[in-house]
CSV table of C-alpha atoms and ligand atoms in Angstrom, one decimal:
chain,number,residue,atom,x,y,z
A,1,MET,CA,-7.9,90.8,-90.6
A,2,MET,CA,-6.6,93.7,-91.9
A,3,ILE,CA,-9.0,95.5,-94.0
A,4,ILE,CA,-6.3,98.6,-94.8
A,5,GLN,CA,-2.6,99.0,-95.3
A,6,VAL,CA,-1.0,101.7,-95.8
A,7,GLN,CA,3.5,101.3,-96.2
A,8,ASP,CA,5.5,104.2,-96.3
A,9,LEU,CA,3.1,106.2,-98.1
A,10,VAL,CA,4.2,109.7,-99.7
A,11,LYS,CA,2.4,111.3,-101.9
A,12,ARG,CA,3.1,115.5,-103.0
A,13,TYR,CA,2.0,118.3,-104.6
A,14,GLY,CA,4.1,119.5,-106.1
A,15,ASP,CA,7.6,120.2,-104.0
A,16,PHE,CA,4.9,120.1,-101.0
A,17,VAL,CA,4.6,116.8,-98.9
A,18,ALA,CA,1.5,116.1,-98.2
A,19,VAL,CA,1.8,112.5,-97.0
A,20,ASP,CA,5.4,111.8,-95.7
A,21,HIS,CA,6.3,108.6,-94.9
A,22,LEU,CA,3.2,107.3,-93.7
A,23,SER,CA,2.1,103.0,-92.2
A,24,PHE,CA,-1.5,102.2,-90.9
A,25,GLU,CA,-3.0,99.3,-90.4
A,26,VAL,CA,-6.9,99.4,-90.5
A,27,ASP,CA,-8.4,95.8,-88.5
A,28,ARG,CA,-12.3,94.6,-89.6
A,29,GLY,CA,-14.8,95.2,-87.7
A,30,GLU,CA,-13.3,98.5,-85.6
A,31,ILE,CA,-13.5,102.3,-85.5
A,32,PHE,CA,-10.3,104.4,-86.5
A,33,GLY,CA,-9.4,107.5,-86.0
A,34,LEU,CA,-7.7,109.2,-88.9
A,35,LEU,CA,-6.7,112.6,-86.9
A,36,GLY,CA,-4.4,115.7,-86.7
A,37,PRO,CA,-4.8,119.5,-87.8
A,38,ASN,CA,-5.8,120.5,-90.8
A,39,GLY,CA,-3.4,120.8,-93.4
A,40,ALA,CA,-2.6,117.8,-91.7
A,41,GLY,CA,-3.0,114.9,-94.6
A,42,LYS,CA,-6.3,113.0,-93.9
A,43,THR,CA,-8.0,113.9,-96.6
A,44,THR,CA,-5.5,113.8,-98.7
A,45,THR,CA,-4.2,109.9,-97.2
A,46,ILE,CA,-8.1,109.0,-97.9
A,47,ARG,CA,-8.0,110.6,-102.0
A,48,VAL,CA,-4.9,108.1,-102.0
A,49,ILE,CA,-7.0,104.8,-100.5
A,50,MET,CA,-9.8,105.6,-102.8
A,51,ASP,CA,-8.4,105.9,-106.1
A,52,ILE,CA,-8.7,109.1,-106.6
A,53,LEU,CA,-4.6,110.3,-105.6
A,54,GLN,CA,-2.0,108.2,-107.3
A,55,PRO,CA,0.5,107.9,-104.3
A,56,ASP,CA,4.6,108.9,-104.8
A,57,ALA,CA,5.6,106.3,-103.1
A,58,GLY,CA,4.4,103.6,-100.6
A,59,SER,CA,1.8,101.1,-101.1
A,60,VAL,CA,-2.0,100.9,-100.4
A,61,THR,CA,-4.4,98.0,-99.8
A,62,VAL,CA,-8.1,97.8,-99.7
A,63,LEU,CA,-8.7,95.0,-98.5
A,64,GLY,CA,-6.0,92.8,-99.9
A,65,GLN,CA,-6.2,95.0,-103.2
A,66,PRO,CA,-4.6,97.9,-104.7
A,67,PRO,CA,-7.1,101.0,-104.4
A,68,GLY,CA,-10.4,100.5,-107.0
A,69,ARG,CA,-10.7,97.0,-107.1
A,70,ALA,CA,-12.8,96.5,-104.0
A,71,LYS,CA,-15.6,99.1,-105.3
A,72,ALA,CA,-18.4,97.3,-104.2
A,73,GLN,CA,-17.2,96.9,-100.4
A,74,VAL,CA,-16.3,100.2,-99.9
A,75,GLY,CA,-17.8,103.2,-99.1
A,76,TYR,CA,-16.9,106.9,-99.2
A,77,LEU,CA,-18.2,110.3,-97.6
A,78,PRO,CA,-16.0,113.3,-99.2
A,79,GLU,CA,-15.4,116.3,-97.8
A,80,GLU,CA,-16.8,118.3,-100.1
A,81,ARG,CA,-20.2,116.9,-100.4
A,82,GLY,CA,-22.5,116.2,-103.7
A,83,LEU,CA,-26.0,115.0,-104.3
A,84,TYR,CA,-28.7,115.6,-107.2
A,85,ARG,CA,-30.4,118.7,-105.2
A,86,LYS,CA,-33.5,118.4,-107.9
A,87,LEU,CA,-33.8,115.0,-107.5
A,88,LYS,CA,-35.7,113.3,-105.1
A,89,VAL,CA,-34.4,112.3,-101.3
A,90,MET,CA,-34.8,108.9,-102.6
A,91,ASP,CA,-33.9,108.7,-106.0
A,92,ASN,CA,-30.3,110.2,-105.8
A,93,LEU,CA,-30.0,107.1,-102.8
A,94,VAL,CA,-31.6,103.8,-105.4
A,95,TYR,CA,-29.2,105.7,-108.6
A,96,LEU,CA,-26.2,105.7,-106.1
A,97,ALA,CA,-27.1,102.3,-104.6
A,98,GLU,CA,-27.7,101.0,-108.8
A,99,LEU,CA,-24.5,102.6,-109.3
A,100,LYS,CA,-22.3,100.1,-106.9
A,101,GLY,CA,-24.1,97.3,-109.0
A,102,MET,CA,-27.2,97.4,-106.4
A,103,SER,CA,-30.7,95.9,-108.0
A,104,ARG,CA,-33.6,98.6,-108.2
A,105,PRO,CA,-35.8,96.6,-105.0
A,106,ALA,CA,-32.8,95.4,-103.3
A,107,ALA,CA,-31.7,99.9,-102.7
A,108,ARG,CA,-34.9,100.9,-102.4
A,109,GLU,CA,-35.8,98.6,-99.5
A,110,ARG,CA,-31.8,99.8,-98.0
A,111,ALA,CA,-32.3,103.2,-98.6
A,112,THR,CA,-35.7,102.9,-97.0
A,113,GLY,CA,-34.5,101.4,-94.0
A,114,LEU,CA,-31.5,103.9,-93.8
A,115,LEU,CA,-34.2,107.1,-94.5
A,116,GLU,CA,-35.5,105.8,-91.2
A,117,ARG,CA,-32.3,105.6,-89.4
A,118,ILE,CA,-31.1,108.5,-89.5
A,119,GLN,CA,-34.6,110.1,-89.1
A,120,LEU,CA,-35.4,111.4,-92.5
A,121,GLU,CA,-37.9,109.0,-93.4
A,122,ASP,CA,-40.9,111.2,-93.8
A,123,TRP,CA,-38.4,113.3,-96.5
A,124,ALA,CA,-37.7,110.6,-98.9
A,125,SER,CA,-40.4,111.9,-101.9
A,126,ARG,CA,-39.0,116.0,-101.6
A,127,LYS,CA,-36.3,117.8,-103.3
A,128,VAL,CA,-32.8,117.7,-101.7
A,129,LYS,CA,-32.9,121.2,-102.1
A,130,ASP,CA,-35.9,121.2,-100.1
A,131,LEU,CA,-33.6,119.5,-96.5
A,132,SER,CA,-32.1,122.1,-94.8
A,133,GLN,CA,-28.3,121.8,-94.4
A,134,GLY,CA,-28.0,119.6,-91.7
A,135,MET,CA,-30.2,117.4,-93.0
A,136,GLN,CA,-28.7,117.2,-96.0
A,137,GLN,CA,-25.3,116.0,-94.5
A,138,ARG,CA,-27.3,113.1,-92.6
A,139,LEU,CA,-27.8,112.3,-95.9
A,140,GLN,CA,-24.9,112.6,-97.5
A,141,LEU,CA,-23.8,110.3,-94.5
A,142,ILE,CA,-26.1,107.1,-95.7
A,143,ALA,CA,-25.3,107.7,-99.4
A,144,SER,CA,-22.3,107.0,-98.5
A,145,LEU,CA,-23.2,104.0,-97.8
A,146,VAL,CA,-26.6,102.6,-99.1
A,147,HIS,CA,-24.8,99.9,-101.5
A,148,ASP,CA,-24.1,98.1,-98.0
A,149,PRO,CA,-20.1,98.2,-98.0
A,150,GLU,CA,-17.9,96.3,-95.4
A,151,VAL,CA,-15.8,99.5,-95.2
A,152,LEU,CA,-16.9,103.2,-94.4
A,153,PHE,CA,-15.0,107.1,-94.8
A,154,LEU,CA,-15.7,109.8,-93.5
A,155,ASP,CA,-14.3,112.7,-94.6
A,156,GLU,CA,-14.7,115.4,-91.6
A,157,PRO,CA,-18.4,114.1,-91.1
A,158,PHE,CA,-18.7,116.1,-88.5
A,159,GLN,CA,-18.3,119.4,-90.4
A,160,GLY,CA,-20.6,122.5,-90.4
A,161,LEU,CA,-23.1,119.7,-87.8
A,162,ASP,CA,-25.1,121.8,-85.2
A,163,PRO,CA,-24.8,119.7,-81.2
A,164,ILE,CA,-27.9,118.5,-81.9
A,165,ASN,CA,-26.8,116.8,-85.5
A,166,VAL,CA,-23.5,115.7,-84.4
A,167,GLU,CA,-24.9,113.2,-82.0
A,168,ARG,CA,-27.8,111.6,-84.5
A,169,VAL,CA,-24.6,111.1,-86.6
A,170,LYS,CA,-22.2,109.9,-83.9
A,171,GLY,CA,-25.2,107.3,-82.7
A,172,PHE,CA,-25.8,106.4,-86.3
A,173,VAL,CA,-21.7,105.6,-87.2
A,174,ALA,CA,-21.7,103.5,-83.2
A,175,GLY,CA,-25.0,101.7,-84.8
A,176,LEU,CA,-22.8,101.0,-87.8
A,177,HIS,CA,-20.2,99.7,-85.9
A,178,GLN,CA,-21.9,97.5,-83.8
A,179,GLU,CA,-23.5,96.1,-87.2
A,180,GLY,CA,-20.0,95.3,-87.8
A,181,LYS,CA,-18.7,97.4,-90.3
A,182,THR,CA,-15.5,98.5,-90.5
A,183,ILE,CA,-15.5,103.3,-90.5
A,184,VAL,CA,-12.1,105.0,-90.7
A,185,LEU,CA,-13.2,108.1,-89.2
A,186,SER,CA,-11.3,111.3,-90.7
A,187,SER,CA,-11.5,114.6,-88.1
A,188,HIS,CA,-9.6,117.6,-87.0
A,189,GLN,CA,-12.1,117.8,-84.2
A,190,MET,CA,-10.3,115.5,-81.7
A,191,ASN,CA,-12.4,115.7,-78.6
A,192,LEU,CA,-15.2,115.2,-80.7
A,193,VAL,CA,-14.2,111.7,-81.9
A,194,GLU,CA,-12.3,110.7,-79.7
A,195,ALA,CA,-14.7,108.2,-77.9
A,196,LEU,CA,-16.0,106.8,-80.6
A,197,CYS,CA,-13.0,105.1,-81.9
A,198,ASP,CA,-11.0,102.1,-80.8
A,199,ARG,CA,-7.7,102.8,-82.4
A,200,ILE,CA,-6.1,106.3,-84.1
A,201,LEU,CA,-3.9,107.3,-86.0
A,202,LEU,CA,-2.6,111.1,-85.3
A,203,ILE,CA,-1.1,113.0,-88.0
A,204,ASN,CA,0.8,116.1,-88.3
A,205,ARG,CA,2.4,117.5,-91.4
A,206,GLY,CA,1.6,114.5,-93.3
A,207,GLN,CA,3.6,112.6,-90.8
A,208,ALA,CA,2.5,109.9,-87.8
A,209,VAL,CA,2.7,111.7,-84.5
A,210,LEU,CA,0.7,109.4,-82.0
A,211,TYR,CA,-0.4,105.5,-83.7
A,212,GLY,CA,-2.1,102.6,-82.0
A,213,PRO,CA,-5.6,102.2,-79.5
A,214,LEU,CA,-6.4,104.7,-78.3
A,215,ALA,CA,-6.7,103.1,-73.9
A,216,GLU,CA,-3.1,102.8,-74.4
A,217,ILE,CA,-1.6,105.9,-75.6
A,218,LYS,CA,-4.0,108.0,-73.1
A,219,ARG,CA,-2.4,105.4,-70.5
A,220,GLU,CA,1.1,106.7,-71.3
A,221,HIS,CA,0.5,110.0,-71.8
A,222,ALA,CA,-1.8,110.5,-68.6
A,223,PRO,CA,-1.4,113.2,-66.7
A,224,ASN,CA,-1.1,111.6,-63.4
A,225,ALA,CA,-3.7,114.2,-61.9
A,226,ILE,CA,-6.8,112.7,-59.2
A,227,ARG,CA,-9.5,114.7,-58.2
A,228,VAL,CA,-10.6,113.7,-54.6
A,229,ARG,CA,-13.0,114.7,-52.2
A,230,VAL,CA,-12.1,113.7,-48.9
A,231,SER,CA,-12.0,116.2,-45.4
A,232,HIS,CA,-8.3,116.8,-45.6
A,233,VAL,CA,-5.1,115.8,-47.7
A,234,PRO,CA,-2.6,113.6,-45.4
A,235,THR,CA,0.7,114.9,-46.2
A,236,ASP,CA,2.5,112.0,-46.7
A,237,LEU,CA,0.5,110.3,-49.5
A,238,PRO,CA,2.3,107.5,-51.8
A,239,GLY,CA,3.7,109.5,-54.9
A,240,VAL,CA,1.6,113.1,-54.0
A,241,VAL,CA,4.4,115.8,-55.1
A,242,GLU,CA,1.5,118.5,-55.5
A,243,VAL,CA,-2.1,119.0,-53.7
A,244,GLU,CA,-4.3,121.8,-54.7
A,245,PRO,CA,-7.7,122.7,-52.8
A,246,ASP,CA,-10.6,123.4,-54.8
A,247,ASP,CA,-13.6,123.6,-54.5
A,248,GLY,CA,-14.3,121.8,-51.8
A,249,ALA,CA,-12.3,119.2,-53.3
A,250,PHE,CA,-8.9,119.1,-53.8
A,251,ASN,CA,-6.6,118.2,-57.2
A,252,LEU,CA,-3.2,116.0,-56.4
A,253,ALA,CA,-0.3,115.8,-58.7
A,254,LEU,CA,1.7,111.8,-59.1
A,255,ALA,CA,5.1,111.9,-59.5
A,256,GLU,CA,5.5,109.7,-62.9
A,257,GLY,CA,4.6,106.3,-62.2
A,258,ALA,CA,2.5,106.6,-59.6
A,259,SER,CA,0.1,104.7,-59.1
A,260,PRO,CA,-3.7,106.4,-58.3
A,261,GLN,CA,-4.5,103.0,-57.0
A,262,GLU,CA,-2.4,103.3,-54.1
A,263,VAL,CA,-3.2,106.9,-53.2
A,264,LEU,CA,-6.6,105.8,-53.1
A,265,ARG,CA,-5.7,102.7,-50.9
A,266,ALA,CA,-3.5,105.5,-48.6
A,267,LEU,CA,-6.3,107.1,-47.8
A,268,VAL,CA,-9.0,104.3,-47.6
A,269,ASP,CA,-6.6,102.7,-44.8
A,270,ARG,CA,-6.6,105.7,-43.2
A,271,ASP,CA,-9.9,105.3,-42.5
A,272,MET,CA,-10.3,108.3,-44.2
A,273,GLN,CA,-14.5,109.4,-45.3
A,274,VAL,CA,-13.8,108.6,-49.1
A,275,GLN,CA,-16.6,110.9,-51.0
A,276,SER,CA,-15.4,110.9,-54.4
A,277,PHE,CA,-12.2,110.0,-56.0
A,278,GLU,CA,-11.0,110.2,-59.8
A,279,VAL,CA,-8.7,110.0,-62.3
A,280,SER,CA,-8.8,112.3,-64.5
A,281,PRO,CA,-9.2,112.2,-68.2
A,282,VAL,CA,-7.4,113.9,-70.8
A,283,PRO,CA,-8.8,115.4,-73.8
A,284,LEU,CA,-6.4,113.2,-76.6
A,285,GLU,CA,-5.9,116.5,-78.2
A,286,ASP,CA,-3.4,117.9,-75.0
A,287,ILE,CA,-1.4,114.6,-75.0
A,288,PHE,CA,-1.4,115.5,-79.6
A,289,VAL,CA,-0.2,119.5,-78.2
A,290,ALA,CA,2.1,118.0,-75.4
A,291,VAL,CA,3.5,115.1,-78.1
A,292,VAL,CA,3.8,117.9,-81.0
A,293,SER,CA,4.9,120.7,-79.2
A,294,GLY,CA,7.9,118.5,-77.6
A,295,GLU,CA,8.8,117.2,-80.7
A,296,GLU,CA,9.1,120.9,-82.2
A,297,GLU,CA,11.6,122.1,-79.3
A,298,GLU,CA,14.0,119.0,-79.9
A,299,ASP,CA,14.1,120.8,-83.2
A,300,ASP,CA,14.3,124.1,-82.2
A,301,GLY,CA,17.3,122.4,-80.2
A,302,LEU,CA,19.1,120.9,-83.2
A,303,ALA,CA,18.7,123.9,-85.5
B,1,ADP,P1,-6.2,117.6,-93.9
B,1,ADP,O1,-7.3,116.4,-94.6
B,1,ADP,O2,-6.2,116.4,-93.2
B,1,ADP,O3,-7.1,118.4,-93.7
B,1,ADP,P2,-5.2,117.7,-97.2
B,1,ADP,O4,-4.6,115.8,-97.0
B,1,ADP,O5,-6.6,118.5,-97.3
B,1,ADP,O6,-5.6,117.6,-94.8
B,1,ADP,O7,-4.4,118.5,-97.0
B,1,ADP,C1,-2.6,118.9,-96.5
B,1,ADP,C2,-2.1,119.5,-97.1
B,1,ADP,O8,-1.8,119.2,-98.5
B,1,ADP,C3,-2.7,121.0,-96.6
B,1,ADP,O9,-1.2,121.5,-96.8
B,1,ADP,C4,-3.0,121.3,-98.4
B,1,ADP,O10,-3.0,122.7,-98.1
B,1,ADP,C5,-2.4,120.6,-99.6
B,1,ADP,N1,-3.1,120.3,-100.1
B,1,ADP,C6,-4.0,119.3,-100.2
B,1,ADP,N2,-4.5,119.2,-101.7
B,1,ADP,C7,-3.9,120.1,-102.3
B,1,ADP,C8,-3.3,120.9,-103.7
B,1,ADP,N3,-4.7,119.3,-105.1
B,1,ADP,N4,-2.7,121.1,-104.4
B,1,ADP,C9,-1.6,122.1,-103.5
B,1,ADP,N5,-1.6,121.2,-102.7
B,1,ADP,C10,-2.6,120.8,-102.5
């Protein structure tokens, strides 16, 4: 079931095209990665979906309705954060939930549970300004979902967090996913978020570069590299075009379309002692760079 549908969206700032004919869908219950470098158009896209900006062309629906209608079902962690610094942590959360139509007792209960889950329960009656930066960011995160929305937009939720807080927030997001929430995760730190995402839209200069299930994208763009630990590598392995010794193991490069499974089978068939065998994972960032630089070469070719 589709939660968000964006069709041929265009958004300009003056003459500058920030979002350039972008189309994608977000399905119920998935973690959808809206990825791309700074300035790619991620925040602009989210602001249109959140009804903060009006599109110049194209259409957007949220839970089947125009943006801005389903407010109680949508949560948003904006890139620029803001809480009432002089108000207590709990009062901030209750206030925000009440704004979205939750009753005070329900809001308190929900806020208490979330504070525990993000490990801030001891800070409920402290003022926001007394919290550390990392704590304030975690608080901001739960503030965006205190009204228990069905779909949550997190714009750069890891920005400025230290590694410990990154792990906490990742764990929290994974927990929301397990609960069945739909999450749109925007980030320029592809390598940090890719493990969380079911499907992604990778954008560059407002345009879609890659779109689809992450596993499929990885499969399509696999560099076909294997790292194997054996005594030696026979010269006639199927599909192997390059062998490079590396720290007691070997890195094998495969021809396009060659199968790592066949290489393994060939080694085993020859009774070789395979101590380890791994197909190298490609970081999404490398795929992005490869695709974008390929496109730019094409552009140059036309010029
Ligand atoms: P991202 O979230 O991917 O970093 P943004 O959507 O914030 O990207 O920005 C996309 C592009 O639009 C950037 O080049 C940015 O400088 C530009 N931009 C964003 N907001 C405005 C604005 N209010 N006026 C003019 N240009 C803007």
